[in-house]
């Protein structure tokens, strides 16, 4: 959990895609359904975060918008960013 908060979902997504591709290249189907579901969940979280970011911008909260556009994808770099999530 801490690792994902620090590195962000884009890095986790890339790592999962690499594992999934390695499994598929070697004909190993074990775990691929789960990994595909995790990738879908990451995409869904990012879409939801984008919606909240746009809402924050509409409400004049550029600070929240910037955090929502950065933190879930690329990780939290400040204590304030951690506290938002």
PDB file of N, CA and C in Angstrom:
ATOM      1  N   UNK A   1       0.818  -1.180   0.000  1.00  0.00           N
ATOM      2  CA  UNK A   1       0.000   0.000   0.000  1.00  0.00           C
ATOM      3  C   UNK A   1       0.872   1.258   0.000  1.00  0.00           C
ATOM      4  N   UNK A   2       1.828   1.306   0.903  1.00  0.00           N
ATOM      5  CA  UNK A   2       2.725   2.463   1.001  1.00  0.00           C
ATOM      6  C   UNK A   2       3.515   2.648  -0.295  1.00  0.00           C
ATOM      7  N   UNK A   3       3.984   1.551  -0.856  1.00  0.00           N
ATOM      8  CA  UNK A   3       4.749   1.611  -2.107  1.00  0.00           C
ATOM      9  C   UNK A   3       3.918   2.242  -3.221  1.00  0.00           C
ATOM     10  N   UNK A   4       2.665   1.845  -3.322  1.00  0.00           N
ATOM     11  CA  UNK A   4       1.800   2.374  -4.372  1.00  0.00           C
ATOM     12  C   UNK A   4       1.538   3.855  -4.155  1.00  0.00           C
ATOM     13  N   UNK A   5       1.338   4.278  -2.924  1.00  0.00           N
ATOM     14  CA  UNK A   5       1.133   5.698  -2.650  1.00  0.00           C
ATOM     15  C   UNK A   5       2.374   6.495  -3.029  1.00  0.00           C
ATOM     16  N   UNK A   6       3.539   5.952  -2.744  1.00  0.00           N
ATOM     17  CA  UNK A   6       4.781   6.661  -3.044  1.00  0.00           C
ATOM     18  C   UNK A   6       5.103   6.696  -4.535  1.00  0.00           C
ATOM     19  N   UNK A   7       4.812   5.621  -5.248  1.00  0.00           N
ATOM     20  CA  UNK A   7       5.218   5.536  -6.653  1.00  0.00           C
ATOM     21  C   UNK A   7       4.107   5.876  -7.633  1.00  0.00           C
ATOM     22  N   UNK A   8       2.861   5.694  -7.226  1.00  0.00           N
ATOM     23  CA  UNK A   8       1.736   6.004  -8.081  1.00  0.00           C
ATOM     24  C   UNK A   8       1.222   4.809  -8.865  1.00  0.00           C
ATOM     25  N   UNK A   9       0.016   4.981  -9.386  1.00  0.00           N
ATOM     26  CA  UNK A   9      -0.644   3.888 -10.096  1.00  0.00           C
ATOM     27  C   UNK A   9      -0.062   3.628 -11.479  1.00  0.00           C
ATOM     28  N   UNK A  10       0.498   4.635 -12.121  1.00  0.00           N
ATOM     29  CA  UNK A  10       1.099   4.414 -13.443  1.00  0.00           C
ATOM     30  C   UNK A  10       2.263   3.434 -13.356  1.00  0.00           C
ATOM     31  N   UNK A  11       3.089   3.587 -12.321  1.00  0.00           N
ATOM     32  CA  UNK A  11       4.215   2.661 -12.152  1.00  0.00           C
ATOM     33  C   UNK A  11       3.708   1.258 -11.831  1.00  0.00           C
ATOM     34  N   UNK A  12       2.721   1.178 -10.942  1.00  0.00           N
ATOM     35  CA  UNK A  12       2.168  -0.128 -10.608  1.00  0.00           C
ATOM     36  C   UNK A  12       1.552  -0.784 -11.835  1.00  0.00           C
ATOM     37  N   UNK A  13       0.868   0.026 -12.652  1.00  0.00           N
ATOM     38  CA  UNK A  13       0.253  -0.491 -13.876  1.00  0.00           C
ATOM     39  C   UNK A  13       1.321  -1.054 -14.809  1.00  0.00           C
ATOM     40  N   UNK A  14       2.413  -0.332 -14.975  1.00  0.00           N
ATOM     41  CA  UNK A  14       3.503  -0.796 -15.845  1.00  0.00           C
ATOM     42  C   UNK A  14       4.096  -2.101 -15.314  1.00  0.00           C
ATOM     43  N   UNK A  15       4.253  -2.198 -14.001  1.00  0.00           N
ATOM     44  CA  UNK A  15       4.793  -3.423 -13.407  1.00  0.00           C
ATOM     45  C   UNK A  15       3.850  -4.604 -13.636  1.00  0.00           C
ATOM     46  N   UNK A  16       2.564  -4.368 -13.455  1.00  0.00           N
ATOM     47  CA  UNK A  16       1.578  -5.430 -13.643  1.00  0.00           C
ATOM     48  C   UNK A  16       1.527  -5.857 -15.108  1.00  0.00           C
ATOM     49  N   UNK A  17       1.571  -4.885 -16.014  1.00  0.00           N
ATOM     50  CA  UNK A  17       1.577  -5.211 -17.443  1.00  0.00           C
ATOM     51  C   UNK A  17       2.786  -6.047 -17.821  1.00  0.00           C
ATOM     52  N   UNK A  18       3.928  -5.753 -17.231  1.00  0.00           N
ATOM     53  CA  UNK A  18       5.138  -6.519 -17.510  1.00  0.00           C
ATOM     54  C   UNK A  18       4.985  -7.965 -17.031  1.00  0.00           C
ATOM     55  N   UNK A  19       4.478  -8.140 -15.823  1.00  0.00           N
ATOM     56  CA  UNK A  19       4.255  -9.494 -15.294  1.00  0.00           C
ATOM     57  C   UNK A  19       3.244 -10.233 -16.154  1.00  0.00           C
ATOM     58  N   UNK A  20       2.162  -9.570 -16.520  1.00  0.00           N
ATOM     59  CA  UNK A  20       1.129 -10.181 -17.348  1.00  0.00           C
ATOM     60  C   UNK A  20       1.695 -10.605 -18.698  1.00  0.00           C
ATOM     61  N   UNK A  21       2.464  -9.733 -19.330  1.00  0.00           N
ATOM     62  CA  UNK A  21       3.074 -10.068 -20.617  1.00  0.00           C
ATOM     63  C   UNK A  21       4.035 -11.240 -20.504  1.00  0.00           C
ATOM     64  N   UNK A  22       4.810 -11.280 -19.433  1.00  0.00           N
ATOM     65  CA  UNK A  22       5.734 -12.403 -19.221  1.00  0.00           C
ATOM     66  C   UNK A  22       4.974 -13.716 -19.070  1.00  0.00           C
ATOM     67  N   UNK A  23       3.893 -13.674 -18.318  1.00  0.00           N
ATOM     68  CA  UNK A  23       3.081 -14.885 -18.153  1.00  0.00           C
ATOM     69  C   UNK A  23       2.523 -15.348 -19.492  1.00  0.00           C
ATOM     70  N   UNK A  24       1.978 -14.421 -20.248  1.00  0.00           N
ATOM     71  CA  UNK A  24       1.366 -14.776 -21.525  1.00  0.00           C
ATOM     72  C   UNK A  24       2.400 -15.260 -22.541  1.00  0.00           C
ATOM     73  N   UNK A  25       3.581 -14.658 -22.545  1.00  0.00           N
ATOM     74  CA  UNK A  25       4.643 -15.079 -23.464  1.00  0.00           C
ATOM     75  C   UNK A  25       5.074 -16.518 -23.194  1.00  0.00           C
ATOM     76  N   UNK A  26       4.995 -16.927 -21.956  1.00  0.00           N
ATOM     77  CA  UNK A  26       5.406 -18.279 -21.584  1.00  0.00           C
ATOM     78  C   UNK A  26       4.228 -19.244 -21.522  1.00  0.00           C
ATOM     79  N   UNK A  27       3.069 -18.799 -22.007  1.00  0.00           N
ATOM     80  CA  UNK A  27       1.905 -19.671 -22.055  1.00  0.00           C
ATOM     81  C   UNK A  27       1.300 -19.990 -20.708  1.00  0.00           C
ATOM     82  N   UNK A  28       1.618 -19.189 -19.723  1.00  0.00           N
ATOM     83  CA  UNK A  28       1.114 -19.427 -18.374  1.00  0.00           C
ATOM     84  C   UNK A  28      -0.119 -18.545 -18.144  1.00  0.00           C
ATOM     85  N   UNK A  29      -1.275 -19.161 -18.070  1.00  0.00           N
ATOM     86  CA  UNK A  29      -2.520 -18.426 -17.867  1.00  0.00           C
ATOM     87  C   UNK A  29      -2.834 -18.182 -16.391  1.00  0.00           C
ATOM     88  N   UNK A  30      -2.060 -18.811 -15.515  1.00  0.00           N
ATOM     89  CA  UNK A  30      -2.314 -18.698 -14.085  1.00  0.00           C
ATOM     90  C   UNK A  30      -2.143 -17.253 -13.615  1.00  0.00           C
ATOM     91  N   UNK A  31      -3.180 -16.726 -13.037  1.00  0.00           N
ATOM     92  CA  UNK A  31      -3.123 -15.372 -12.498  1.00  0.00           C
ATOM     93  C   UNK A  31      -3.452 -14.271 -13.480  1.00  0.00           C
ATOM     94  N   UNK A  32      -3.608 -14.603 -14.760  1.00  0.00           N
ATOM     95  CA  UNK A  32      -3.829 -13.543 -15.749  1.00  0.00           C
ATOM     96  C   UNK A  32      -5.190 -12.870 -15.594  1.00  0.00           C
ATOM     97  N   UNK A  33      -6.193 -13.616 -15.195  1.00  0.00           N
ATOM     98  CA  UNK A  33      -7.521 -13.023 -14.998  1.00  0.00           C
ATOM     99  C   UNK A  33      -7.457 -11.993 -13.878  1.00  0.00           C
ATOM    100  N   UNK A  34      -6.779 -12.361 -12.795  1.00  0.00           N
ATOM    101  CA  UNK A  34      -6.634 -11.437 -11.672  1.00  0.00           C
ATOM    102  C   UNK A  34      -5.863 -10.188 -12.092  1.00  0.00           C
ATOM    103  N   UNK A  35      -4.747 -10.361 -12.788  1.00  0.00           N
ATOM    104  CA  UNK A  35      -3.936  -9.213 -13.196  1.00  0.00           C
ATOM    105  C   UNK A  35      -4.695  -8.293 -14.143  1.00  0.00           C
ATOM    106  N   UNK A  36      -5.489  -8.871 -15.039  1.00  0.00           N
ATOM    107  CA  UNK A  36      -6.312  -8.054 -15.935  1.00  0.00           C
ATOM    108  C   UNK A  36      -7.358  -7.274 -15.141  1.00  0.00           C
ATOM    109  N   UNK A  37      -7.900  -7.886 -14.113  1.00  0.00           N
ATOM    110  CA  UNK A  37      -8.873  -7.200 -13.262  1.00  0.00           C
ATOM    111  C   UNK A  37      -8.220  -6.047 -12.502  1.00  0.00           C
ATOM    112  N   UNK A  38      -6.991  -6.253 -12.044  1.00  0.00           N
ATOM    113  CA  UNK A  38      -6.271  -5.193 -11.346  1.00  0.00           C
ATOM    114  C   UNK A  38      -5.997  -4.027 -12.297  1.00  0.00           C
ATOM    115  N   UNK A  39      -5.609  -4.328 -13.524  1.00  0.00           N
ATOM    116  CA  UNK A  39      -5.385  -3.269 -14.517  1.00  0.00           C
ATOM    117  C   UNK A  39      -6.667  -2.487 -14.775  1.00  0.00           C
ATOM    118  N   UNK A  40      -7.783  -3.187 -14.871  1.00  0.00           N
ATOM    119  CA  UNK A  40      -9.067  -2.511 -15.069  1.00  0.00           C
ATOM    120  C   UNK A  40      -9.403  -1.634 -13.876  1.00  0.00           C
ATOM    121  N   UNK A  41      -9.144  -2.121 -12.680  1.00  0.00           N
ATOM    122  CA  UNK A  41      -9.414  -1.345 -11.470  1.00  0.00           C
ATOM    123  C   UNK A  41      -8.566  -0.078 -11.435  1.00  0.00           C
ATOM    124  N   UNK A  42      -7.305  -0.178 -11.827  1.00  0.00           N
ATOM    125  CA  UNK A  42      -6.438   0.996 -11.871  1.00  0.00           C
ATOM    126  C   UNK A  42      -6.993   2.011 -12.866  1.00  0.00           C
ATOM    127  N   UNK A  43      -7.372   1.551 -14.045  1.00  0.00           N
ATOM    128  CA  UNK A  43      -7.953   2.458 -15.043  1.00  0.00           C
ATOM    129  C   UNK A  43      -9.214   3.132 -14.510  1.00  0.00           C
ATOM    130  N   UNK A  44     -10.043   2.368 -13.814  1.00  0.00           N
ATOM    131  CA  UNK A  44     -11.279   2.924 -13.260  1.00  0.00           C
ATOM    132  C   UNK A  44     -11.004   3.964 -12.179  1.00  0.00           C
ATOM    133  N   UNK A  45     -10.031   3.697 -11.325  1.00  0.00           N
ATOM    134  CA  UNK A  45      -9.664   4.660 -10.284  1.00  0.00           C
ATOM    135  C   UNK A  45      -9.163   5.954 -10.922  1.00  0.00           C
ATOM    136  N   UNK A  46      -8.353   5.841 -11.954  1.00  0.00           N
ATOM    137  CA  UNK A  46      -7.824   7.040 -12.612  1.00  0.00           C
ATOM    138  C   UNK A  46      -8.939   7.832 -13.304  1.00  0.00           C
ATOM    139  N   UNK A  47      -9.895   7.150 -13.902  1.00  0.00           N
ATOM    140  CA  UNK A  47     -11.030   7.845 -14.525  1.00  0.00           C
ATOM    141  C   UNK A  47     -11.852   8.583 -13.470  1.00  0.00           C
ATOM    142  N   UNK A  48     -12.095   7.920 -12.345  1.00  0.00           N
ATOM    143  CA  UNK A  48     -12.851   8.548 -11.273  1.00  0.00           C
ATOM    144  C   UNK A  48     -12.099   9.751 -10.706  1.00  0.00           C
ATOM    145  N   UNK A  49     -10.809   9.594 -10.534  1.00  0.00           N
ATOM    146  CA  UNK A  49      -9.981  10.687 -10.040  1.00  0.00           C
ATOM    147  C   UNK A  49     -10.032  11.869 -11.000  1.00  0.00           C
ATOM    148  N   UNK A  50     -10.007  11.598 -12.293  1.00  0.00           N
ATOM    149  CA  UNK A  50     -10.102  12.678 -13.287  1.00  0.00           C
ATOM    150  C   UNK A  50     -11.415  13.438 -13.155  1.00  0.00           C
ATOM    151  N   UNK A  51     -12.489  12.711 -12.902  1.00  0.00           N
ATOM    152  CA  UNK A  51     -13.792  13.369 -12.731  1.00  0.00           C
ATOM    153  C   UNK A  51     -13.786  14.279 -11.513  1.00  0.00           C
ATOM    154  N   UNK A  52     -13.230  13.795 -10.404  1.00  0.00           N
ATOM    155  CA  UNK A  52     -13.146  14.627  -9.203  1.00  0.00           C
ATOM    156  C   UNK A  52     -12.208  15.813  -9.411  1.00  0.00           C
ATOM    157  N   UNK A  53     -11.158  15.614 -10.172  1.00  0.00           N
ATOM    158  CA  UNK A  53     -10.232  16.713 -10.460  1.00  0.00           C
ATOM    159  C   UNK A  53     -10.932  17.809 -11.255  1.00  0.00           C
ATOM    160  N   UNK A  54     -11.701  17.411 -12.245  1.00  0.00           N
ATOM    161  CA  UNK A  54     -12.443  18.399 -13.043  1.00  0.00           C
ATOM    162  C   UNK A  54     -13.462  19.137 -12.180  1.00  0.00           C
ATOM    163  N   UNK A  55     -14.125  18.425 -11.289  1.00  0.00           N
ATOM    164  CA  UNK A  55     -15.075  19.057 -10.381  1.00  0.00           C
ATOM    165  C   UNK A  55     -14.367  20.068  -9.477  1.00  0.00           C
ATOM    166  N   UNK A  56     -13.210  19.700  -8.982  1.00  0.00           N
ATOM    167  CA  UNK A  56     -12.437  20.614  -8.141  1.00  0.00           C
ATOM    168  C   UNK A  56     -12.074  21.876  -8.915  1.00  0.00           C
ATOM    169  N   UNK A  57     -11.682  21.712 -10.165  1.00  0.00           N
ATOM    170  CA  UNK A  57     -11.337  22.866 -10.995  1.00  0.00           C
ATOM    171  C   UNK A  57     -12.565  23.740 -11.225  1.00  0.00           C
ATOM    172  N   UNK A  58     -13.704  23.117 -11.474  1.00  0.00           N
ATOM    173  CA  UNK A  58     -14.957  23.862 -11.656  1.00  0.00           C
ATOM    174  C   UNK A  58     -15.326  24.660 -10.408  1.00  0.00           C
ATOM    175  N   UNK A  59     -14.948  24.154  -9.247  1.00  0.00           N
ATOM    176  CA  UNK A  59     -15.247  24.822  -7.972  1.00  0.00           C
ATOM    177  C   UNK A  59     -14.151  25.817  -7.579  1.00  0.00           C
ATOM    178  N   UNK A  60     -13.171  26.000  -8.465  1.00  0.00           N
ATOM    179  CA  UNK A  60     -12.104  26.954  -8.181  1.00  0.00           C
ATOM    180  C   UNK A  60     -11.011  26.427  -7.283  1.00  0.00           C
ATOM    181  N   UNK A  61     -10.933  25.124  -7.112  1.00  0.00           N
ATOM    182  CA  UNK A  61      -9.917  24.517  -6.245  1.00  0.00           C
ATOM    183  C   UNK A  61      -8.785  23.953  -7.085  1.00  0.00           C
ATOM    184  N   UNK A  62      -7.980  24.855  -7.640  1.00  0.00           N
ATOM    185  CA  UNK A  62      -6.865  24.436  -8.486  1.00  0.00           C
ATOM    186  C   UNK A  62      -5.863  23.591  -7.696  1.00  0.00           C
ATOM    187  N   UNK A  63      -5.710  23.885  -6.401  1.00  0.00           N
ATOM    188  CA  UNK A  63      -4.786  23.112  -5.573  1.00  0.00           C
ATOM    189  C   UNK A  63      -5.191  21.642  -5.517  1.00  0.00           C
ATOM    190  N   UNK A  64      -6.478  21.403  -5.303  1.00  0.00           N
ATOM    191  CA  UNK A  64      -6.975  20.031  -5.261  1.00  0.00           C
ATOM    192  C   UNK A  64      -6.899  19.395  -6.642  1.00  0.00           C
ATOM    193  N   UNK A  65      -7.227  20.154  -7.674  1.00  0.00           N
ATOM    194  CA  UNK A  65      -7.128  19.664  -9.049  1.00  0.00           C
ATOM    195  C   UNK A  65      -5.718  19.155  -9.344  1.00  0.00           C
ATOM    196  N   UNK A  66      -4.714  19.958  -9.016  1.00  0.00           N
ATOM    197  CA  UNK A  66      -3.323  19.573  -9.296  1.00  0.00           C
ATOM    198  C   UNK A  66      -2.911  18.325  -8.534  1.00  0.00           C
ATOM    199  N   UNK A  67      -3.356  18.210  -7.301  1.00  0.00           N
ATOM    200  CA  UNK A  67      -3.029  17.018  -6.507  1.00  0.00           C
ATOM    201  C   UNK A  67      -3.698  15.785  -7.110  1.00  0.00           C
ATOM    202  N   UNK A  68      -4.972  15.918  -7.472  1.00  0.00           N
ATOM    203  CA  UNK A  68      -5.692  14.774  -8.034  1.00  0.00           C
ATOM    204  C   UNK A  68      -5.148  14.354  -9.395  1.00  0.00           C
ATOM    205  N   UNK A  69      -4.594  15.272 -10.128  1.00  0.00           N
ATOM    206  CA  UNK A  69      -4.015  14.931 -11.428  1.00  0.00           C
ATOM    207  C   UNK A  69      -2.623  14.309 -11.288  1.00  0.00           C
ATOM    208  N   UNK A  70      -1.943  14.564 -10.178  1.00  0.00           N
ATOM    209  CA  UNK A  70      -0.582  14.071 -10.003  1.00  0.00           C
ATOM    210  C   UNK A  70      -0.473  12.848  -9.094  1.00  0.00           C
ATOM    211  N   UNK A  71      -1.052  12.925  -7.925  1.00  0.00           N
ATOM    212  CA  UNK A  71      -0.788  11.926  -6.888  1.00  0.00           C
ATOM    213  C   UNK A  71      -1.204  10.504  -7.273  1.00  0.00           C
ATOM    214  N   UNK A  72      -2.435  10.280  -7.702  1.00  0.00           N
ATOM    215  CA  UNK A  72      -2.782   8.887  -8.005  1.00  0.00           C
ATOM    216  C   UNK A  72      -1.907   8.286  -9.110  1.00  0.00           C
ATOM    217  N   UNK A  73      -1.536   9.079 -10.079  1.00  0.00           N
ATOM    218  CA  UNK A  73      -0.733   8.577 -11.196  1.00  0.00           C
ATOM    219  C   UNK A  73       0.745   8.423 -10.853  1.00  0.00           C
ATOM    220  N   UNK A  74       1.298   9.420 -10.189  1.00  0.00           N
ATOM    221  CA  UNK A  74       2.756   9.480 -10.033  1.00  0.00           C
ATOM    222  C   UNK A  74       3.244   9.439  -8.596  1.00  0.00           C
ATOM    223  N   UNK A  75       2.340   9.319  -7.657  1.00  0.00           N
ATOM    224  CA  UNK A  75       2.732   9.181  -6.257  1.00  0.00           C
ATOM    225  C   UNK A  75       2.705  10.487  -5.494  1.00  0.00           C
ATOM    226  N   UNK A  76       2.643  10.345  -4.189  1.00  0.00           N
ATOM    227  CA  UNK A  76       2.598  11.496  -3.290  1.00  0.00           C
ATOM    228  C   UNK A  76       4.017  11.888  -2.916  1.00  0.00           C
ATOM    229  N   UNK A  77       4.290  13.176  -3.045  1.00  0.00           N
ATOM    230  CA  UNK A  77       5.629  13.645  -2.720  1.00  0.00           C
ATOM    231  C   UNK A  77       5.646  14.541  -1.492  1.00  0.00           C
ATOM    232  N   UNK A  78       4.497  14.961  -1.031  1.00  0.00           N
ATOM    233  CA  UNK A  78       4.407  15.850   0.122  1.00  0.00           C
ATOM    234  C   UNK A  78       3.478  15.255   1.162  1.00  0.00           C
ATOM    235  N   UNK A  79       3.671  15.649   2.398  1.00  0.00           N
ATOM    236  CA  UNK A  79       2.799  15.175   3.471  1.00  0.00           C
ATOM    237  C   UNK A  79       1.360  15.576   3.182  1.00  0.00           C
ATOM    238  N   UNK A  80       1.154  16.780   2.645  1.00  0.00           N
ATOM    239  CA  UNK A  80      -0.194  17.218   2.299  1.00  0.00           C
ATOM    240  C   UNK A  80      -0.825  16.280   1.280  1.00  0.00           C
ATOM    241  N   UNK A  81      -0.047  15.856   0.323  1.00  0.00           N
ATOM    242  CA  UNK A  81      -0.561  14.942  -0.693  1.00  0.00           C
ATOM    243  C   UNK A  81      -0.988  13.626  -0.070  1.00  0.00           C
ATOM    244  N   UNK A  82      -0.229  13.145   0.914  1.00  0.00           N
ATOM    245  CA  UNK A  82      -0.604  11.909   1.602  1.00  0.00           C
ATOM    246  C   UNK A  82      -1.925  12.081   2.325  1.00  0.00           C
ATOM    247  N   UNK A  83      -2.119  13.253   2.934  1.00  0.00           N
ATOM    248  CA  UNK A  83      -3.322  13.454   3.746  1.00  0.00           C
ATOM    249  C   UNK A  83      -4.582  13.530   2.906  1.00  0.00           C
ATOM    250  N   UNK A  84      -4.470  13.888   1.631  1.00  0.00           N
ATOM    251  CA  UNK A  84      -5.635  13.958   0.758  1.00  0.00           C
ATOM    252  C   UNK A  84      -6.173  12.554   0.525  1.00  0.00           C
ATOM    253  N   UNK A  85      -5.297  11.563   0.471  1.00  0.00           N
ATOM    254  CA  UNK A  85      -5.707  10.188   0.226  1.00  0.00           C
ATOM    255  C   UNK A  85      -5.632   9.402   1.495  1.00  0.00           C
TER     256      UNK A  85
END
